[in-house]
Each structure stands twice: as C-alpha cells, then as structure tokens.
Short mmCIF file of C-alpha atoms and ligand atoms in Angstrom, two decimals:
data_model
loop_
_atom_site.label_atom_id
_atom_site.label_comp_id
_atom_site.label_asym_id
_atom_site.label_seq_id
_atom_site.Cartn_x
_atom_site.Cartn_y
_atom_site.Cartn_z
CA UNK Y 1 -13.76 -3.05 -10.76
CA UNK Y 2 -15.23 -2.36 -7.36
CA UNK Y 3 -14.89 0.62 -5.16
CA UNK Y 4 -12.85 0.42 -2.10
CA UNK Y 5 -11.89 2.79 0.66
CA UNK Y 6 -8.55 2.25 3.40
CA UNK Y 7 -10.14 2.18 6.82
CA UNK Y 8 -8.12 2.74 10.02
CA UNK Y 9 -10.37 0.56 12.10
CA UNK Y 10 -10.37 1.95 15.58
CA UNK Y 11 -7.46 4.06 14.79
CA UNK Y 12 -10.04 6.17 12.63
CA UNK Y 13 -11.29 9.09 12.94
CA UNK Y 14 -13.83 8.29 9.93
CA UNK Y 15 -16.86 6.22 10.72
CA UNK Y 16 -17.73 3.47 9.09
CA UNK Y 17 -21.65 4.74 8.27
CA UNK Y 18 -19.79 8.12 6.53
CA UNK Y 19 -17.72 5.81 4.22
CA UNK Y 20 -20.78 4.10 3.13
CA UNK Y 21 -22.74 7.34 1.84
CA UNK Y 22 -19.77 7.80 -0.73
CA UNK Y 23 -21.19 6.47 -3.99
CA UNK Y 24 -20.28 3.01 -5.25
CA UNK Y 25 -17.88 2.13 -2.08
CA UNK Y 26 -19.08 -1.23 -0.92
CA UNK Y 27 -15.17 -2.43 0.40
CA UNK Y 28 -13.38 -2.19 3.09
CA UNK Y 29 -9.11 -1.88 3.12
CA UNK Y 30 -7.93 -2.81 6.55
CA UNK Y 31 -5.90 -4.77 8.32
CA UNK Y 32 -5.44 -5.45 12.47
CA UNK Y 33 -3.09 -2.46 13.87
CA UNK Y 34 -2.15 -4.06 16.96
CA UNK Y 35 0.32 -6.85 16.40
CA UNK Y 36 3.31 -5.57 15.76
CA UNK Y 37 5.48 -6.85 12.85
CA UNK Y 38 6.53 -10.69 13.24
CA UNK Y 39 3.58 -11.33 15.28
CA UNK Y 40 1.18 -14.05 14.07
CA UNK Y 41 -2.70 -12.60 13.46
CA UNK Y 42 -5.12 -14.41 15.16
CA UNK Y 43 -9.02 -14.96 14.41
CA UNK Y 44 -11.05 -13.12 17.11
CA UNK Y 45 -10.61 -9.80 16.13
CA UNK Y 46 -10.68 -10.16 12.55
CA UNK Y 47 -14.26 -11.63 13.18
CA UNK Y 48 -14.78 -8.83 15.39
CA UNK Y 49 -13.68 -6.63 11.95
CA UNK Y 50 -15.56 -8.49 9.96
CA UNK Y 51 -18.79 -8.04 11.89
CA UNK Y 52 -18.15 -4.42 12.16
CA UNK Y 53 -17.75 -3.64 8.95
CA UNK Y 54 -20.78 -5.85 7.33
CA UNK Y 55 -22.95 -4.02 10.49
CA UNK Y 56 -21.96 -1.14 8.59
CA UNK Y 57 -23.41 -2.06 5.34
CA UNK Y 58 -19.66 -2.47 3.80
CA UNK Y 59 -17.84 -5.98 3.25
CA UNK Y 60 -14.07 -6.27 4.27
CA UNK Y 61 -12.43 -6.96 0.67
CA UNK Y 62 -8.68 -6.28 1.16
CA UNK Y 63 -6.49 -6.54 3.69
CA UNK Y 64 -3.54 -3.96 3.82
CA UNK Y 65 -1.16 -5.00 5.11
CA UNK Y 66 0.35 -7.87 7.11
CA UNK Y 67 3.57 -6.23 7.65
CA UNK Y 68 6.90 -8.44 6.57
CA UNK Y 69 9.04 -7.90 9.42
CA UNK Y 70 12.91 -6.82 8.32
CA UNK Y 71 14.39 -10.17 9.56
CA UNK Y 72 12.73 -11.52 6.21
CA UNK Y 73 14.01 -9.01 3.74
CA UNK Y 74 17.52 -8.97 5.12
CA UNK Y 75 17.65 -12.48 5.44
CA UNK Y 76 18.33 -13.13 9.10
CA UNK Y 77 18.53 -15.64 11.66
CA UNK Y 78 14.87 -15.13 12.54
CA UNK Y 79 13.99 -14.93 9.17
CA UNK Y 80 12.25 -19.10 8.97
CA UNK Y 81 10.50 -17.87 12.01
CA UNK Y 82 8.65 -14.61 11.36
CA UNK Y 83 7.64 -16.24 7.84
CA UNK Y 84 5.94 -19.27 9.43
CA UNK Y 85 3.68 -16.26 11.76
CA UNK Y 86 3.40 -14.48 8.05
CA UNK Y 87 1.98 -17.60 7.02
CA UNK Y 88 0.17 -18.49 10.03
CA UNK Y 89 -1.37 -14.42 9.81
CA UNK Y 90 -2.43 -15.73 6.02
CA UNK Y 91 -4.32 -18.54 7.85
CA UNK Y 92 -6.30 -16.17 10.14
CA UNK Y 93 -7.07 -14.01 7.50
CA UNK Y 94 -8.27 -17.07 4.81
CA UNK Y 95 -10.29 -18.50 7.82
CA UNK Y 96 -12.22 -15.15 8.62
CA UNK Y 97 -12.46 -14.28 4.69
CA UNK Y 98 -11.21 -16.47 2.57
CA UNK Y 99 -13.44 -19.26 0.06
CA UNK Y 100 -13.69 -21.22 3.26
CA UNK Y 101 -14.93 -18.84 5.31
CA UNK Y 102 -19.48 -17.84 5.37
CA UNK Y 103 -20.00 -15.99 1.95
CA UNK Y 104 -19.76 -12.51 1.73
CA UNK Y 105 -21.80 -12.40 -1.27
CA UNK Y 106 -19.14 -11.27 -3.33
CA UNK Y 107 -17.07 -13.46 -5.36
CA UNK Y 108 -13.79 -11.88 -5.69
CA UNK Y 109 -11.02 -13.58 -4.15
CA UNK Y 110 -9.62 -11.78 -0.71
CA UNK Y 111 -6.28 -9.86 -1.82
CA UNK Y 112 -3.79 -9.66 1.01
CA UNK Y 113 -1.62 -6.53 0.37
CA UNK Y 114 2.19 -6.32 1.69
CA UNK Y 115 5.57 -3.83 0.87
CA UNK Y 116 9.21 -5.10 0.79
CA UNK Y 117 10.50 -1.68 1.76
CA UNK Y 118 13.38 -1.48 3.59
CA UNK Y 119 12.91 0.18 7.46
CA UNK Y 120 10.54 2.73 5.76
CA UNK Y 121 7.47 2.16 3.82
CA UNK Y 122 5.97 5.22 2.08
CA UNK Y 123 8.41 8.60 2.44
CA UNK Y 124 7.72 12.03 2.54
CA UNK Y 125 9.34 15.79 3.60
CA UNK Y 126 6.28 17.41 4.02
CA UNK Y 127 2.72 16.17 5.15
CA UNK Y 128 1.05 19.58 4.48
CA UNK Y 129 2.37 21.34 1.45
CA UNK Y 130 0.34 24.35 -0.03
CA UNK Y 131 -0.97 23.37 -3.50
CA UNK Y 132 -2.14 26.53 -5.55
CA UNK Y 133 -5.82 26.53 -4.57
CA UNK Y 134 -4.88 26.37 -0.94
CA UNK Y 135 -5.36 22.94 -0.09
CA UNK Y 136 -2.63 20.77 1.51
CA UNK Y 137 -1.29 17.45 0.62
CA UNK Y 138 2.21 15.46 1.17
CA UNK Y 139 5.28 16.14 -0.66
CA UNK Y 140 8.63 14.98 -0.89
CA UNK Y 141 11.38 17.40 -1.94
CA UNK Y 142 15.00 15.41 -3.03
CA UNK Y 143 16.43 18.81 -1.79
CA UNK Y 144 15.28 17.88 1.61
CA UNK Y 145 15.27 14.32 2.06
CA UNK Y 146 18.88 14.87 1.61
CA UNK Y 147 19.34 17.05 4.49
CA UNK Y 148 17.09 14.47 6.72
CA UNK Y 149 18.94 11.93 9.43
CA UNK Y 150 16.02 8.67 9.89
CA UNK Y 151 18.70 7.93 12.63
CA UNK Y 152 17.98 11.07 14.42
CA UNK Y 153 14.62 10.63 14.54
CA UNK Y 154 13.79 13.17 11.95
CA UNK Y 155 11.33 10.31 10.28
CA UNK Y 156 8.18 8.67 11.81
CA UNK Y 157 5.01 9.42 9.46
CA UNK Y 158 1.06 8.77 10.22
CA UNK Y 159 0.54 5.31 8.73
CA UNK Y 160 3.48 3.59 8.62
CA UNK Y 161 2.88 0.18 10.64
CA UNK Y 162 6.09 -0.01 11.32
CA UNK Y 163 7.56 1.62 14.27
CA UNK Y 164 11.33 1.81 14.95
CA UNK Y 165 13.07 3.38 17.99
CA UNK Y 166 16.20 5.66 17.11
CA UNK Y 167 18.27 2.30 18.47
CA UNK Y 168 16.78 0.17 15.98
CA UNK Y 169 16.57 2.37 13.05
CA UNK Y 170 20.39 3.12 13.34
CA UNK Y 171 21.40 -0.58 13.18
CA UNK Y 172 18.69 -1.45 10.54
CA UNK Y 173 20.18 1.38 8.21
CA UNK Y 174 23.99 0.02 8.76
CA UNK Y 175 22.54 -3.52 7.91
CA UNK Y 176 20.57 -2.34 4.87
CA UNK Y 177 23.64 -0.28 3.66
CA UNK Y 178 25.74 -3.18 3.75
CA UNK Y 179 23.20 -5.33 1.86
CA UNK Y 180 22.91 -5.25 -1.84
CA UNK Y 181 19.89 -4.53 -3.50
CA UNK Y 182 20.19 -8.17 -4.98
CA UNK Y 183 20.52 -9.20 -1.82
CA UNK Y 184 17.06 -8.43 -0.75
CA UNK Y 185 15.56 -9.04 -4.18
CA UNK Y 186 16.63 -12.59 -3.40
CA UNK Y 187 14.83 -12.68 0.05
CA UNK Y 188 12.07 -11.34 -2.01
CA UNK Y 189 11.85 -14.11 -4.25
CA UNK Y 190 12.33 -16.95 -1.51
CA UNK Y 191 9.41 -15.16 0.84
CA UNK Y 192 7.27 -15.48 -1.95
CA UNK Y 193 8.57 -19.49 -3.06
CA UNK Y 194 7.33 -20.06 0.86
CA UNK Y 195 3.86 -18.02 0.96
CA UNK Y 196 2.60 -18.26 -2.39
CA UNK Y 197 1.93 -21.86 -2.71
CA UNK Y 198 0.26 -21.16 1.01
CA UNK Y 199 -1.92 -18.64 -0.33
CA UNK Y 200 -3.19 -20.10 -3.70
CA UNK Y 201 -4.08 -23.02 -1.59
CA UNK Y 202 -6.27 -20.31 0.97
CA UNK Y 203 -7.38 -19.19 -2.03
CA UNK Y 204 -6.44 -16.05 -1.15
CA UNK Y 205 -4.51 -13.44 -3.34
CA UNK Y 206 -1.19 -11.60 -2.57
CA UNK Y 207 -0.26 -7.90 -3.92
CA UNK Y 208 3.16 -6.13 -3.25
CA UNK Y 209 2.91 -2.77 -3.05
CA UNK Y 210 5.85 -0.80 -5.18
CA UNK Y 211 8.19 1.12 -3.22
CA UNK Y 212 7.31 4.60 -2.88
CA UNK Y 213 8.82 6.64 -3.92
CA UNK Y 214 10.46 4.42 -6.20
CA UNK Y 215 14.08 5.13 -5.71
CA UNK Y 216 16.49 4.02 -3.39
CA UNK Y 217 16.39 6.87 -0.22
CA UNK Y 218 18.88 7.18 2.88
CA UNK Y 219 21.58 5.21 1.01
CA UNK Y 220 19.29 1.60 1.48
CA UNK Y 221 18.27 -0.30 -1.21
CA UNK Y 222 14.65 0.03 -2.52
CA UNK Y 223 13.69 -3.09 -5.05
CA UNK Y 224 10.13 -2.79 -6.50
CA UNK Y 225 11.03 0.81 -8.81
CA UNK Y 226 9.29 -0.09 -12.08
CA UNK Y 227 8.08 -2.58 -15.19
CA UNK Y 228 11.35 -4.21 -15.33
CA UNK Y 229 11.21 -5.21 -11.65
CA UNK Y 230 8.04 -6.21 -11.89
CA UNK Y 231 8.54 -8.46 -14.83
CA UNK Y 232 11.59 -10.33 -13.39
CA UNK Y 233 9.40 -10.85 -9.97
CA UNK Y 234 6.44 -12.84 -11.85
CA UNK Y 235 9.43 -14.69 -14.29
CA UNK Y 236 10.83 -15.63 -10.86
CA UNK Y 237 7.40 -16.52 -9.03
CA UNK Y 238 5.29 -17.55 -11.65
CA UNK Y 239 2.37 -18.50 -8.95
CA UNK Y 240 -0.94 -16.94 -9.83
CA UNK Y 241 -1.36 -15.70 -6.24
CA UNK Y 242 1.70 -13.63 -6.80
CA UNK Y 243 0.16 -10.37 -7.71
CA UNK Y 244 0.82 -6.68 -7.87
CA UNK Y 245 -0.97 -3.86 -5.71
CA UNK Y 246 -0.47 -1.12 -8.68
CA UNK Y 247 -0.18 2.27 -7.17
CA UNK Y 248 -0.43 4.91 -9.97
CA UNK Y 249 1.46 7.21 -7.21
CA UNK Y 250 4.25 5.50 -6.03
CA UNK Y 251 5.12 4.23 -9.51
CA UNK Y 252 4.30 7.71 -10.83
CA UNK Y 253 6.33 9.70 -8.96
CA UNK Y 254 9.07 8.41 -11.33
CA UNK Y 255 8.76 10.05 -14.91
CA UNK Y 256 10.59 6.57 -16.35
CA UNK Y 257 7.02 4.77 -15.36
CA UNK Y 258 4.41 4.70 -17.94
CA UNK Y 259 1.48 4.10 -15.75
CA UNK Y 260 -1.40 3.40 -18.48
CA UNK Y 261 1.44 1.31 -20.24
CA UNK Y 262 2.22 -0.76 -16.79
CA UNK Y 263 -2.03 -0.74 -16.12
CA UNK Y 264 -1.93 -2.21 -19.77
CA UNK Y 265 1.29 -5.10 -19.67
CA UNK Y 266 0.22 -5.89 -15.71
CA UNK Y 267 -3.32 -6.44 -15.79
CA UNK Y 268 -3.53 -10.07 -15.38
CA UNK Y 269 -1.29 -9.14 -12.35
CA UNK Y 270 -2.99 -6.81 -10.53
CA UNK Y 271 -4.83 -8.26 -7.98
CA UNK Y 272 -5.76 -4.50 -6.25
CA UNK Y 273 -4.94 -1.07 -7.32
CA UNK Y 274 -4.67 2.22 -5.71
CA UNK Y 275 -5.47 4.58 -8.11
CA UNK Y 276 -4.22 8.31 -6.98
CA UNK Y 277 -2.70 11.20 -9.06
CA UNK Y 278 0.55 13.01 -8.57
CA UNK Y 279 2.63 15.82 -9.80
CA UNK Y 280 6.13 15.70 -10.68
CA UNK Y 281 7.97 18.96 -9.34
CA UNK Y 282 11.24 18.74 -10.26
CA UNK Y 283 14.03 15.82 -10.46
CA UNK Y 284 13.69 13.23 -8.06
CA UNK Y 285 10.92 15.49 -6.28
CA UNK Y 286 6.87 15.50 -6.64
CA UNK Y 287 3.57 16.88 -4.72
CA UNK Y 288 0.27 14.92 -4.12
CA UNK Y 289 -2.87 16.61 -5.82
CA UNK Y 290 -5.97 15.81 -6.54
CA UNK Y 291 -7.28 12.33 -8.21
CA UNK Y 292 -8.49 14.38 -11.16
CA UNK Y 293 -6.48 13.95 -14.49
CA UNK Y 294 -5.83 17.89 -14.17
CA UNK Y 295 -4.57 18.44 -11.59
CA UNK Y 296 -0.94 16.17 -12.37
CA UNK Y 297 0.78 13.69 -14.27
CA UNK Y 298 -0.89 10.66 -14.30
CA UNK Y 299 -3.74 9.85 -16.77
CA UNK Y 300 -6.49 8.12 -14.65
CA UNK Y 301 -9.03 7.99 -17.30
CA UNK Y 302 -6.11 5.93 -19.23
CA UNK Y 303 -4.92 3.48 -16.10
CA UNK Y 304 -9.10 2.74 -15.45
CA UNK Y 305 -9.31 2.03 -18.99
CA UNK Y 306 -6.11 -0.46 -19.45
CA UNK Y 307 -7.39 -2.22 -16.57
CA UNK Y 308 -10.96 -2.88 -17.92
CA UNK Y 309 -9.30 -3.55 -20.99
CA UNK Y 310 -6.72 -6.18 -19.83
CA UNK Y 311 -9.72 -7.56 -17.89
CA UNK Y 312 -8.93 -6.56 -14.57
CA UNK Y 313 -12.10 -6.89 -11.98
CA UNK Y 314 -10.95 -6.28 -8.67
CA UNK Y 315 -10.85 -3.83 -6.08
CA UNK Y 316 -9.74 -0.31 -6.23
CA UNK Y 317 -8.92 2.42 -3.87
CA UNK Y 318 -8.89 6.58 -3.93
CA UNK Y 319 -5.45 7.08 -2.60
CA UNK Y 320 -4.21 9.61 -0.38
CA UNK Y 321 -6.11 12.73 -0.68
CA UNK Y 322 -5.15 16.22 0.12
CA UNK Y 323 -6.74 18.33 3.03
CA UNK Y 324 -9.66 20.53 2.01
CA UNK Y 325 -12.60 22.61 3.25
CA UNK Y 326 -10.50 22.93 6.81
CA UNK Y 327 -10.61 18.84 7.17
CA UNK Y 328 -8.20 18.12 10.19
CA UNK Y 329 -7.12 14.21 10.39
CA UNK Y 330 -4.81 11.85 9.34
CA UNK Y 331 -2.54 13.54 6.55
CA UNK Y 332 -3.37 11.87 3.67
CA UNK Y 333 -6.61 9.84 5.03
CA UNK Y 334 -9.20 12.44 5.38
CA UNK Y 335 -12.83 12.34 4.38
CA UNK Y 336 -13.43 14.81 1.57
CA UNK Y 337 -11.11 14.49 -0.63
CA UNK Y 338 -10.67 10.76 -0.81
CA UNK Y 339 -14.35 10.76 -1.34
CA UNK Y 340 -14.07 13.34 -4.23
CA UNK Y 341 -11.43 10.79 -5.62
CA UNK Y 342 -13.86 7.64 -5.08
CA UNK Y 343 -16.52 9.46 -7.00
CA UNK Y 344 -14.06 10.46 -9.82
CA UNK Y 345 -12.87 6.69 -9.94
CA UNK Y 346 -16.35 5.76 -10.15
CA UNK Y 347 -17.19 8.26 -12.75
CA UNK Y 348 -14.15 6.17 -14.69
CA UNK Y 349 -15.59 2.84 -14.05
CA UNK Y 350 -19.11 3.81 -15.63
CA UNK Y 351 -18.02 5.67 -18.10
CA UNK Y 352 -17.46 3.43 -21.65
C1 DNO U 401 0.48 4.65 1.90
C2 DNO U 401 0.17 3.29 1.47
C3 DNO U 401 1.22 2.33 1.92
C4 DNO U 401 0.75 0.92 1.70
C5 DNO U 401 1.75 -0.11 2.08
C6 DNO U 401 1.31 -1.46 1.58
O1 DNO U 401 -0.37 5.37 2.31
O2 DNO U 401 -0.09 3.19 0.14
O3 DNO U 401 1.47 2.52 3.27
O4 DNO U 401 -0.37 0.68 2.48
O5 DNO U 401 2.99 0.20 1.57
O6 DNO U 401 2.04 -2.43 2.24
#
C-alpha cells in the first residue's frame, strides 16, 4: 500500500514541499480543475502537473476525478458524445502517465477515479460542526437535509467539480426524479462496456467512487449504496480495469456496510482507497472525526488489514480531516489533520 495525499493543484492552499515532509506520502491525487464536465483533457497541462509535482519530490499516482458529465448517467442525446471526450480525457491522462508514458519509477498502474452521483457528488449540512474536543469537521444531519431546497441554491460545497446554476439544477432534479434508479444503473453499466475495454488497453485502472452518503437524497436516485451494488457492477462488467475507489466514509456512514467485511470480499477490486473514519449520530445522520479507530465507527486497523490480506497494493489516501489548531482552508482539505491521518494510516501499513 502506498501513501497518497488529494492535492488541489493551483486551487491549493497547501504546497506541494509541505505535503512531502508528511511521513511515507510519496503520491499525488489530482486531477485538472479547469475543464468543465464533458470537456475532453488535453496533454499540456497534465505535463505541466506532472513536472510540478515530481519537482516537488512527489509522483502523480491517481487521478481524481475526470468528472462524468449528467448527459451520461441520464442517458441523453449527448450522451455518445461526452463519452468519446471521457475517453479521449483517458487518452491524455494514459499518454502523460500511463505504461506508455517515461517511467515514474513506480510500477503501479495509474488509477483514474470517477462518481456516478446524480447532480451532487459528496453531501453535507454542515462544513464546520463542533466535535467534543473543539475541533470542526463536516456533518450531515437527515433532520436538515430535509428542510434544504438544492433548487434554491441552498447547496454548492468546496470540492465538488461540478458546478450547476439554480437553472440547471432545477431541471436536472425533475429529470433525475423522473428516472429510475435502474435507469441510471443501466447507463452505468453501458459507460463502463464503452471505457473499460479503452482503459485496460491504456493500461490504466478505473475506480468509482460510492455515493456518499450512500442513500438516495433530494428525492434522486443514488446507485453505488453498498456490497450488493458493488457485486452486481463487477458481475455486469467483469473487465479487470473496472475497479472500486473504497471509501471507508461514504460506505460507512451507513450502519448496513461492514467496512472490514467489504475491505475483505473487494480486495481484488480496489484499485485505490480512501481510508477516513466517521461517526454515526443518529438514523440516516453522521459527523466526520478523526482517522483514529477512537474517535468513530469504522475499524481502520481492520480495513488496512483486509486489504493487505486480500493482497491489495495500491494507493491510499487520509480522507477529509477535521479543522484543528485554528487551521483555516478548504473544509475538509486542511493540512494538520489529514497529515495526522496519513501518519496513522502509515502506522497501519507498518504495523504486522
Ligand atoms: C470528497 C471526495 C469526493 C470524490 C469524488 C470522486 O471529498 O471523496 O469528492 O473525490 O466523488 O469522484
């Protein structure tokens, strides 16, 4: 397992020469933040990223994400199109870092990360909750996502890729609420029958991120929940580049997931994970703590270990951390405690 850390390229407030005095982190996560969805990547400034980040002493391992635009998961008329620039993104990215591309020096494959969630990706009430010892973190309450209107602009959070105006996110939500959730299981399925094949031949390897939280929110569907969907998706797409971002968090936030059990049955799957704690509050509602298997409901020590055992020996992540020792920044994507995470994670990867 090797030590990653999400970096928000010029968008950052972190330097790159910070992230590479926290033990063991030798990866980058990024991806290019000014295309917007549906637009084909090109090569120049992921070189540019590239050069960066090995200047820095760190090697770009992961890309997360090249966003699927909604045309694909509701199955519209633009729907060939904007998978053809997915695929043509793919290319950029294989060219830059893939086998093809000058060595790296490290041999594991490139993982490409991506989400099939519906208009929102991850969703929150609260970016700066209180926890006990004073610290902050994000939270989501079912009490008030129920009183929240996306429509009325109520929703826009700090690193979502995706960016809707009020117009657009009132007719996506009428469109998603009249679409099954098979429905867009079934675009799922056929996005990955077009890009898999294209990315085992890059030699590159894909990783869908499960819907967080896992639940369906603002009456639209939400697909990737749990083990079962996750078994039917690689029964459907058997492909070996078809693989499985496993966020401890976003599957965790859902006391029906058995994390170490999923870590366990999905190995051979898992082509990235982001390994991050959380802390079930009450039904349908949780709190973000810290990485440490004290502080909330999910077993780290257990996940690292079902991974090593199942032979997993990719790249992992510290997840979202919470904001400590007066750290102002992105919510979520400070310094400190991320790092504190990292070294925990590490901790878990030496320890036998
Ligand atoms: C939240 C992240 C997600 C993730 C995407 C992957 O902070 O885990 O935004 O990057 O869902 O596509």
């Amino acid at each position: 397992m090797h030590l990653t850390f999400r970096w928000y390229a010029e968008r950052d407030s972190i330097p790159l020469n910070h992230i590479r005095q926290i033990p063991g982190v030798r990866g980058i996560v990024s991806a290019l933040y000014d295309p917007p969805p549906g637009k084909a990547w090109t090569v120049a400034p992921l070189r540019a990223m590239r050069r960066r980040v090995e200047d820095a002493g760190l090697e770009l391992r992961v890309v997360e994400s090249i966003p699927v635009p909604e045309s694909i998961k509701l199955g519209d008329r633009d729907r060939d199109r904007d998978v053809a620039s997915w695929i043509a993104s793919l290319k950029a990215v294989a060219e830059v870092l893939g086998p093809a591309s000058v060595p790296t020096g490290s041999e594991a494959p490139v993982v490409v990360t991506y989400n099939f969630m519906p208009v929102f990706d991850w969703t929150r009430s609260n970016l700066a909750k209180i926890l006990e010892d004073g610290s902050t973190a994000l939270a989501y309450d079912a009490t008030e996502v129920s009183r929240m209107d996306p429509a009325e602009g109520e929703l826009d959070l700090p690193g979502w890729l995706a960016r809707y105006s009020r117009e657009d996110i009132y007719k996506l939500l009428v469109a998603y609420r009249e679409t099954p959730p098979e429905t867009v299981y079934a675009n799922l399925v056929s996005f990955l029958r077009d890009v898999a094949p294209e990315a085992e031949a890059l030699g590159l390897r894909l990783a869908i991120h499960p819907d967080d939280p896992p639940w369906p929110i603002f009456g639209i569907p939400r697909i990737m929940t749990g083990a079962a969907s996750l078994r039917r998706l690689f029964a459907d797409v058997p492909s070996p580049a078809n693989g499985l971002c496993l966020c401890s968090g976003s599957f965790g936030a859902s006391p029906d997931n058995d994390i170490p059990a999923m870590a366990a049955e999905f190995s051979p799957r898992v082509a990235f994970a982001h390994l991050r704690n959380v802390r079930i509050t009450g039904p349908g509602s949780f709190e973000e703590c810290a990485h440490w298997k004290g502080a909330g409901d999910i077993d780290l020590p257990a996940v690292v270990a079902a991974l090593r055992d199942g032979g997993f020996d990719g790249p992992v992540r510290p997840d979202h951390g919470r904001m400590i020792w007066d750290e102002a920044g992105k919510p979520g994507y400070g310094l400190y405690d991320r790092a504190l995470g990292a070294s925990y994670l590490q901790g878990l990867i030496d320890a036998r």
